[in-house]
Amino acid sequence: AQLGSMKVTEQIDALNTLGTDPIKKLVTPRVLAALIMVPMLTVVNDFAGILGGSVIAKIYVGIPSSLYWRTVFEQMIAGGFTFRFIPNDLVQGLVKPFVFGGIISLVGCYFGLKTTGGTEGVGTATTRTVVTASIMILVTDYFLTQLLLAFFAP
């Protein structure tokens, strides 16, 4: 939405007039940020989910924490290893967010830079971005899963 707003208020045209490349100045930082932060946020959320599972297992199911954590690590190891020391599940769990971050940022920047029609156009471009990125992620997820399972099958 920010790039779309900049486009309809002609700020991007002003950057071009000043000889500044809007791709380098506006798109590249957003794409790099998404490529770095989406995998990092995935790691944080995965850990929070596993930690939450530990709390639920302890309080509601009565499973000792030591058993829960031992099972978590056994399941990671059971998935096999890449390069003999990195668990396959970890590789797969970090490759996908990296790709998805790229899709989200590139689609958002593309539709943002193509926005026309004032504030109504910004809303339309935002909706198109969300729908397009969601569909691309679903399709990419399927093919990426098939590819990763072919290379990193347990």
PDB file of C-alpha atoms in Angstrom, residues 88-143:
ATOM      1  CA  ASN A  88      16.071 -32.227   7.011  1.00  0.00           C
ATOM      2  CA  ASP A  89      12.980 -30.772   8.661  1.00  0.00           C
ATOM      3  CA  LEU A  90      14.990 -27.712   9.635  1.00  0.00           C
ATOM      4  CA  VAL A  91      16.223 -27.215   6.058  1.00  0.00           C
ATOM      5  CA  GLN A  92      12.726 -27.584   4.651  1.00  0.00           C
ATOM      6  CA  GLY A  93      11.294 -25.345   7.355  1.00  0.00           C
ATOM      7  CA  LEU A  94      13.667 -22.507   6.458  1.00  0.00           C
ATOM      8  CA  VAL A  95      13.693 -22.831   2.660  1.00  0.00           C
ATOM      9  CA  LYS A  96       9.944 -22.346   2.347  1.00  0.00           C
ATOM     10  CA  PRO A  97       9.713 -19.121   4.395  1.00  0.00           C
ATOM     11  CA  PHE A  98      12.639 -17.713   2.416  1.00  0.00           C
ATOM     12  CA  VAL A  99      10.811 -18.389  -0.865  1.00  0.00           C
ATOM     13  CA  PHE A 100       7.485 -17.176   0.527  1.00  0.00           C
ATOM     14  CA  GLY A 101       9.097 -13.957   1.757  1.00  0.00           C
ATOM     15  CA  GLY A 102      10.382 -13.360  -1.751  1.00  0.00           C
ATOM     16  CA  ILE A 103       6.956 -13.976  -3.245  1.00  0.00           C
ATOM     17  CA  ILE A 104       5.191 -11.693  -0.775  1.00  0.00           C
ATOM     18  CA  SER A 105       7.619  -8.813  -1.231  1.00  0.00           C
ATOM     19  CA  LEU A 106       7.961  -9.068  -5.006  1.00  0.00           C
ATOM     20  CA  VAL A 107       4.215  -9.306  -5.592  1.00  0.00           C
ATOM     21  CA  GLY A 108       3.591  -6.408  -3.218  1.00  0.00           C
ATOM     22  CA  CYS A 109       6.202  -4.232  -4.894  1.00  0.00           C
ATOM     23  CA  TYR A 110       4.977  -5.137  -8.386  1.00  0.00           C
ATOM     24  CA  PHE A 111       1.370  -4.179  -7.719  1.00  0.00           C
ATOM     25  CA  GLY A 112       2.464  -1.157  -5.697  1.00  0.00           C
ATOM     26  CA  LEU A 113       4.492   0.218  -8.589  1.00  0.00           C
ATOM     27  CA  LYS A 114       1.657  -0.462 -11.063  1.00  0.00           C
ATOM     28  CA  THR A 115      -1.009   1.331  -8.999  1.00  0.00           C
ATOM     29  CA  THR A 116      -3.185   3.928 -10.725  1.00  0.00           C
ATOM     30  CA  GLY A 117      -6.467   5.635  -9.916  1.00  0.00           C
ATOM     31  CA  GLY A 118      -5.935   7.457  -6.641  1.00  0.00           C
ATOM     32  CA  THR A 119      -6.902   6.044  -3.260  1.00  0.00           C
ATOM     33  CA  GLU A 120      -9.417   3.667  -4.825  1.00  0.00           C
ATOM     34  CA  GLY A 121      -6.615   2.273  -6.973  1.00  0.00           C
ATOM     35  CA  VAL A 122      -4.466   1.756  -3.881  1.00  0.00           C
ATOM     36  CA  GLY A 123      -7.230  -0.331  -2.295  1.00  0.00           C
ATOM     37  CA  THR A 124      -7.687  -2.358  -5.476  1.00  0.00           C
ATOM     38  CA  ALA A 125      -3.931  -2.914  -5.812  1.00  0.00           C
ATOM     39  CA  THR A 126      -3.712  -4.013  -2.176  1.00  0.00           C
ATOM     40  CA  THR A 127      -6.513  -6.537  -2.661  1.00  0.00           C
ATOM     41  CA  ARG A 128      -4.884  -7.856  -5.841  1.00  0.00           C
ATOM     42  CA  THR A 129      -1.583  -8.162  -4.011  1.00  0.00           C
ATOM     43  CA  VAL A 130      -3.069 -10.229  -1.187  1.00  0.00           C
ATOM     44  CA  VAL A 131      -5.013 -12.512  -3.527  1.00  0.00           C
ATOM     45  CA  THR A 132      -2.134 -12.987  -5.981  1.00  0.00           C
ATOM     46  CA  ALA A 133       0.458 -13.597  -3.265  1.00  0.00           C
ATOM     47  CA  SER A 134      -1.839 -16.082  -1.490  1.00  0.00           C
ATOM     48  CA  ILE A 135      -2.470 -18.072  -4.660  1.00  0.00           C
ATOM     49  CA  MET A 136       1.205 -18.011  -5.622  1.00  0.00           C
ATOM     50  CA  ILE A 137       2.198 -19.210  -2.150  1.00  0.00           C
ATOM     51  CA  LEU A 138      -0.288 -22.094  -2.283  1.00  0.00           C
ATOM     52  CA  VAL A 139       0.899 -23.214  -5.719  1.00  0.00           C
ATOM     53  CA  THR A 140       4.569 -22.723  -4.863  1.00  0.00           C
ATOM     54  CA  ASP A 141       4.107 -24.594  -1.586  1.00  0.00           C
ATOM     55  CA  TYR A 142       2.841 -27.657  -3.433  1.00  0.00           C
ATOM     56  CA  PHE A 143       5.703 -27.757  -5.928  1.00  0.00           C
TER      57      PHE A 143
END
